Coordinates of C-alpha atoms in Angstrom, one line a residue:
M26 CA 162.0 188.3 147.3
L27 CA 161.7 184.1 149.1
V28 CA 161.8 180.7 148.4
A29 CA 160.3 177.8 150.0
G30 CA 159.9 174.4 150.2
D31 CA 157.7 172.0 150.6
F32 CA 154.2 172.6 152.3
C33 CA 152.6 169.8 153.2
P34 CA 149.8 170.2 155.7
V35 CA 148.3 166.7 156.3
N36 CA 148.7 164.9 159.4
R37 CA 148.8 167.2 162.7
L38 CA 148.9 170.0 160.7
A39 CA 145.3 169.1 159.0
P40 CA 143.9 170.8 162.6
L41 CA 145.5 172.9 162.9
V42 CA 144.7 174.4 159.0
A43 CA 141.2 173.5 158.9
G44 CA 139.1 177.1 158.7
G45 CA 142.9 179.6 158.3
G46 CA 143.6 182.0 160.5
A47 CA 146.9 179.8 161.1
A48 CA 149.8 181.5 159.1
D49 CA 150.9 183.5 163.3
S50 CA 150.7 180.5 165.0
L51 CA 152.2 177.9 162.3
M52 CA 155.4 180.7 161.3
N53 CA 156.4 181.8 164.5
D54 CA 160.0 183.6 164.4
L55 CA 160.0 182.9 160.1
L56 CA 156.3 184.8 159.3
P57 CA 157.8 188.3 158.8
F58 CA 160.4 187.1 156.4
V59 CA 157.9 186.2 154.4
Q60 CA 155.4 188.7 154.7
E61 CA 158.0 191.7 154.1
K62 CA 158.2 189.9 150.4
E63 CA 157.6 191.1 147.1
L64 CA 157.0 188.1 146.3
A65 CA 157.2 184.6 148.5
I66 CA 157.2 181.3 147.4
V67 CA 156.6 177.9 148.5
N68 CA 155.8 174.4 146.9
L69 CA 152.3 173.1 147.3
E70 CA 152.9 169.4 147.3
C71 CA 149.5 168.6 147.5
P72 CA 146.5 169.3 146.1
L73 CA 144.2 171.7 148.3
T74 CA 140.2 169.3 147.8
N75 CA 137.7 167.8 149.8
G76 CA 137.2 165.1 146.6
R77 CA 137.8 161.6 147.2
A78 CA 138.5 161.0 143.3
L79 CA 142.3 159.4 143.6
I80 CA 144.6 157.9 141.0
R81 CA 145.9 154.9 141.4
K82 CA 150.1 155.3 141.4
T83 CA 153.3 153.9 144.0
G84 CA 153.7 156.5 146.5
P85 CA 151.8 158.0 149.0
V86 CA 148.2 160.0 147.6
L87 CA 148.2 163.3 149.2
K88 CA 145.5 166.0 149.4
A89 CA 145.0 168.8 152.5
S90 CA 142.0 171.3 153.3
P91 CA 141.1 174.3 150.9
D92 CA 141.0 175.5 153.7
A93 CA 145.0 176.1 153.2
A94 CA 145.1 178.5 150.9
Q95 CA 143.5 181.5 153.6
M96 CA 146.4 180.0 155.9
L97 CA 149.4 180.8 152.6
S98 CA 147.4 184.8 152.2
E99 CA 148.0 185.1 155.7
A100 CA 151.3 183.7 155.4
G101 CA 152.4 185.9 152.3
F102 CA 153.3 183.5 149.4
G103 CA 151.5 185.0 146.8
L104 CA 152.9 182.5 144.7
V105 CA 153.0 178.1 144.7
T106 CA 154.2 176.4 142.4
L107 CA 152.3 173.1 141.3
A108 CA 154.7 171.1 139.2
N109 CA 155.3 168.2 141.0
N110 CA 153.9 164.3 141.5
H111 CA 151.3 165.1 144.0
A112 CA 149.8 167.8 142.0
M113 CA 147.2 164.9 140.2
D114 CA 146.5 162.7 143.0
Y115 CA 143.3 163.9 143.0
G116 CA 142.8 164.2 139.0
W117 CA 142.0 166.6 137.4
E118 CA 139.2 168.1 139.8
G119 CA 140.8 168.0 141.9
L120 CA 143.8 169.8 140.9
K121 CA 141.0 172.3 139.5
H122 CA 140.4 172.8 143.3
T123 CA 143.5 173.9 144.1
L124 CA 143.6 176.8 140.7
Q125 CA 140.1 177.6 142.3
V126 CA 141.0 178.6 145.8
C127 CA 144.5 178.6 145.4
H128 CA 143.9 181.9 143.2
S129 CA 139.9 182.9 145.5
Q130 CA 142.4 183.9 147.8
G131 CA 144.9 185.7 145.8
V132 CA 147.5 183.2 145.5
A133 CA 149.1 182.6 142.3
T134 CA 150.1 178.9 140.1
V135 CA 152.6 178.2 138.5
G136 CA 153.3 174.9 136.4
A137 CA 150.7 173.1 136.7
G138 CA 147.3 173.0 133.9
K139 CA 144.5 171.8 131.5
N140 CA 146.8 170.8 129.5
L141 CA 150.5 171.5 129.1
S142 CA 150.2 174.4 127.4
E143 CA 148.5 175.9 130.0
A144 CA 151.2 174.1 132.6
R145 CA 154.6 175.8 130.6
K146 CA 152.6 179.1 131.2
I147 CA 155.0 181.8 132.8
Y148 CA 154.6 183.6 135.9
Y149 CA 155.6 187.2 135.3
T150 CA 156.0 190.2 138.3
M151 CA 157.8 192.6 139.0
V152 CA 160.2 192.3 142.6
D153 CA 162.5 195.4 143.6
Q154 CA 161.8 197.3 139.7
Q155 CA 162.8 194.2 138.4
R156 CA 160.9 192.3 135.9
V157 CA 160.9 188.6 137.4
A158 CA 159.8 185.3 135.3
V159 CA 159.9 181.6 137.4
L160 CA 159.2 179.1 135.6
N161 CA 158.4 175.9 136.9
F162 CA 159.0 171.5 136.2
S163 CA 159.5 168.8 137.6
E164 CA 160.7 165.2 137.2
N165 CA 157.9 162.9 134.9
E166 CA 155.9 160.3 137.9
F167 CA 152.0 160.3 137.2
S168 CA 150.9 163.6 137.4
T169 CA 153.2 165.3 134.6
T170 CA 151.3 165.9 131.2
Q171 CA 152.3 165.6 128.0
G172 CA 149.8 166.1 125.8
A173 CA 145.7 167.1 125.9
E174 CA 145.8 166.2 129.5
A175 CA 146.1 167.7 132.5
G176 CA 148.3 167.0 134.7
A177 CA 152.0 168.8 135.3
N178 CA 154.5 170.9 133.6
P179 CA 157.2 167.7 133.2
M180 CA 161.2 168.4 133.0
D181 CA 161.3 168.3 128.9
L182 CA 165.3 169.7 128.4
V183 CA 164.5 170.7 124.9
T184 CA 161.2 172.3 126.3
N185 CA 162.5 173.5 129.0
Y186 CA 165.6 175.5 127.5
W187 CA 162.7 177.0 125.2
D188 CA 160.5 177.7 127.5
I189 CA 163.7 179.4 129.7
Q190 CA 164.9 181.3 126.2
A191 CA 161.1 182.4 125.9
A192 CA 161.9 184.0 129.6
A193 CA 164.8 185.0 128.8
N194 CA 163.3 187.3 126.0
Q195 CA 160.9 189.8 128.9
A196 CA 162.6 188.9 132.0
D197 CA 165.4 190.6 134.1
Y198 CA 166.3 187.7 135.7
V199 CA 164.9 184.6 135.3
F200 CA 164.6 182.2 138.1
V201 CA 163.4 177.5 137.0
I202 CA 161.7 175.8 141.0
V203 CA 162.7 171.8 139.9
H204 CA 161.0 169.4 142.0
G205 CA 162.8 166.3 141.0
G206 CA 165.7 164.6 143.3
H207 CA 166.1 161.5 145.2
E208 CA 163.6 161.0 148.7
M209 CA 166.2 161.7 151.8
H210 CA 169.6 162.1 149.8
P211 CA 170.7 166.2 150.4
L212 CA 173.1 165.5 147.0
P213 CA 172.5 165.5 143.8
S214 CA 172.1 163.0 141.3
P215 CA 175.0 163.8 138.6
R216 CA 172.3 163.1 135.9
L217 CA 169.9 166.5 137.8
K218 CA 174.0 168.7 138.4
K219 CA 173.9 168.0 134.7
T220 CA 170.3 169.5 134.8
F221 CA 170.3 172.3 136.7
R222 CA 173.8 174.0 134.7
F223 CA 171.9 173.9 131.6
Y224 CA 169.3 175.8 132.7
A225 CA 171.5 178.3 133.6
D226 CA 173.4 178.1 131.0
A227 CA 169.6 178.1 128.7
G228 CA 169.1 182.0 130.4
A229 CA 168.2 180.8 133.8
S230 CA 169.5 183.1 136.9
A231 CA 168.8 181.1 139.7
V232 CA 167.4 177.2 140.1
F233 CA 165.5 176.2 143.3
G234 CA 165.3 172.4 143.8
H235 CA 162.9 170.4 145.8
H236 CA 161.1 166.6 146.7
P237 CA 164.5 165.0 148.3
H238 CA 162.1 166.0 151.8
C239 CA 165.4 166.5 153.3
Y240 CA 167.7 169.9 152.8
G241 CA 170.8 169.4 150.3
G242 CA 173.6 171.0 149.1
Y243 CA 174.1 174.1 146.2
E244 CA 176.5 175.7 143.9
V245 CA 177.3 179.2 141.9
Y246 CA 178.1 177.9 138.6
K247 CA 178.6 181.0 136.7
N248 CA 177.3 183.4 138.9
K249 CA 174.0 181.9 139.4
P250 CA 173.0 180.4 142.3
L251 CA 171.7 176.2 142.5
F252 CA 169.6 174.8 145.3
Y253 CA 169.3 171.2 144.8
S254 CA 166.9 170.6 147.8
L255 CA 166.0 173.2 149.4
G256 CA 163.6 170.7 152.2
N257 CA 160.1 170.5 153.7
F258 CA 159.1 173.4 155.1
L259 CA 155.7 172.6 156.4
F260 CA 154.8 169.1 156.0
D261 CA 154.2 167.0 158.5
D262 CA 154.9 162.5 158.7
P263 CA 155.3 161.1 162.0
R264 CA 156.8 158.6 160.4
H265 CA 160.6 160.0 160.4
K266 CA 162.2 160.8 163.8
G267 CA 165.3 162.2 162.4
A268 CA 166.5 165.8 161.5
L269 CA 166.7 165.3 158.1
W270 CA 162.8 165.0 157.6
H271 CA 162.6 168.2 159.9
S272 CA 165.5 170.5 158.7
G273 CA 165.4 172.6 155.7
Y274 CA 166.1 176.1 154.9
V275 CA 164.6 179.2 152.3
V276 CA 166.4 181.1 150.9
E277 CA 166.2 185.0 150.7
V278 CA 166.8 187.0 147.1
S279 CA 168.0 190.5 146.4
L280 CA 167.8 192.0 142.9
K281 CA 168.1 195.6 143.8
E282 CA 171.4 196.3 142.2
S283 CA 172.6 192.4 141.3
L284 CA 171.0 188.8 142.3
T285 CA 173.0 187.9 146.2
Y286 CA 171.2 186.0 148.1
N287 CA 170.9 185.2 152.0
I288 CA 169.4 181.0 153.8
L289 CA 167.6 181.0 156.1
P290 CA 167.5 177.9 158.1
Y291 CA 164.8 176.1 160.3
V292 CA 162.9 173.5 162.0
Q293 CA 160.2 171.9 161.2
C294 CA 157.2 170.4 162.5
R295 CA 158.3 168.2 165.4
S296 CA 157.3 168.0 168.5
K297 CA 155.5 171.2 167.9
M298 CA 153.9 172.2 165.0
G299 CA 154.9 174.9 162.5
V300 CA 157.7 176.1 161.5
A301 CA 160.8 178.3 163.4
L302 CA 164.1 179.3 162.9
M303 CA 166.9 177.7 163.0
K304 CA 168.8 178.3 167.0
G305 CA 171.9 177.4 169.6
A306 CA 173.9 174.7 169.0
E307 CA 172.0 173.2 165.7
L308 CA 173.3 176.4 163.0
P309 CA 176.2 175.7 163.4
Q310 CA 176.2 171.8 162.5
F311 CA 173.3 173.0 159.8
N312 CA 176.7 175.2 158.2
R313 CA 179.0 172.9 158.7
E314 CA 177.1 170.2 157.3
L315 CA 175.8 172.8 154.1
R316 CA 179.8 173.5 153.6
R317 CA 180.5 169.8 154.1
L318 CA 176.9 169.5 150.7
N319 CA 178.3 172.3 148.8
T320 CA 182.4 170.5 148.8
L321 CA 181.1 167.6 147.5
I322 CA 178.9 168.8 145.5
L323 CA 182.1 171.0 144.1
D324 CA 184.2 167.3 143.2
D325 CA 182.3 164.6 140.0
E326 CA 184.6 161.3 141.2
K327 CA 183.1 162.2 144.3
L328 CA 179.8 163.0 143.7
E329 CA 179.6 159.9 141.5
A330 CA 180.4 158.1 144.7
A331 CA 178.2 159.8 146.7
F332 CA 174.9 158.4 144.4
D333 CA 176.2 154.8 144.0
A334 CA 176.9 154.2 147.3
Y335 CA 173.0 155.9 148.2
C336 CA 171.8 153.7 145.2
R337 CA 173.3 150.1 146.4
Q338 CA 171.2 152.0 150.2
V339 CA 167.5 152.1 148.3
G340 CA 167.8 149.5 145.5
K341 CA 166.2 146.7 148.0
M342 CA 163.4 148.9 148.5
Y343 CA 162.8 150.0 144.3
T344 CA 163.1 146.3 143.5
T345 CA 160.6 145.7 145.8
F346 CA 158.3 147.8 144.0
L347 CA 159.1 146.1 140.9
E348 CA 158.6 142.9 141.8
L349 CA 155.6 140.2 140.7
V350 CA 153.1 139.9 143.1
P351 CA 151.0 136.9 143.4
K352 CA 147.3 137.1 143.9
V353 CA 144.6 134.1 143.7
V354 CA 141.7 134.5 141.8
A355 CA 140.8 130.6 142.6
G356 CA 142.4 127.2 143.1
V357 CA 146.5 128.0 144.0
A358 CA 148.5 130.4 142.9
G359 CA 150.5 129.4 139.9
T360 CA 148.3 127.8 138.4
A361 CA 145.8 128.7 135.5
G362 CA 142.9 130.3 137.6
S363 CA 146.1 133.4 139.0
T364 CA 146.5 136.4 137.7
F365 CA 149.8 138.5 138.5
F366 CA 150.1 142.2 139.2
V367 CA 152.4 144.2 140.2
E368 CA 151.5 147.4 143.3

């Protein structure tokens, strides 16, 4: 099987997936590695809908053409994870349309639904003649459901524990895929490290993460690999020029005798749209950086210090998000004729 990170065919990717048939041109030399797998998984980072009823939220509101489902099918992806912070950007109608177009192309879904019960459903399949369970959780933002409403499966350690236990009783291998972490930070927070290890202790055979929009390090904990961030798989954003946004890796997993894995680094959506295996001088540089990140993850003090430095770096930006901004309705700001809101 194979697990990939964030797929969001927007901006310069949008016209390329419209009408389908873009798998060859966008996947390049990575395509056969996906198509040969019994199960290939990618995170669908936006609803596939033509709807216009977007929700109010902080941060970007994303959607892509429903034709992207055809591209995913042609590329060989059999399962998309939907538990992420953009699943509900266009409400239940957007999510419902996403489910419909994916299923119509033979692409299964996990991690979101019309209510919490449906969002929690575990995906089961056979890989290497082993019964495999896939569970998908998202940190709580604008998309998660807590009950009767539609949305994504939330990160709730108690509920997640019982679901992992249930999956372990029904499957030979349990894979947990988490959408969480901190944007453009290639290391887990100390809390996320504890959470991934908790999932492993609960019965997960391996844990895979995405959301930071850059690749991160990994560790092997009690013989179970924990990948903290796979990075963007296909996600174009012209605002980002650095290597972090444009590099990532997929993980190949074999279950024939025991769980083994292989990392395939790639570059994506630089001047040319698409994804291609990393080559040349970039490859040893990537391997050095990954080893550095892995070493930091194993040292709790250094990991804490790295997260503190990240918090100081982004602190002003988040404070700005929370500041009260005056909006004049009548008269002068600060008078009885004004109101205040948080944008």
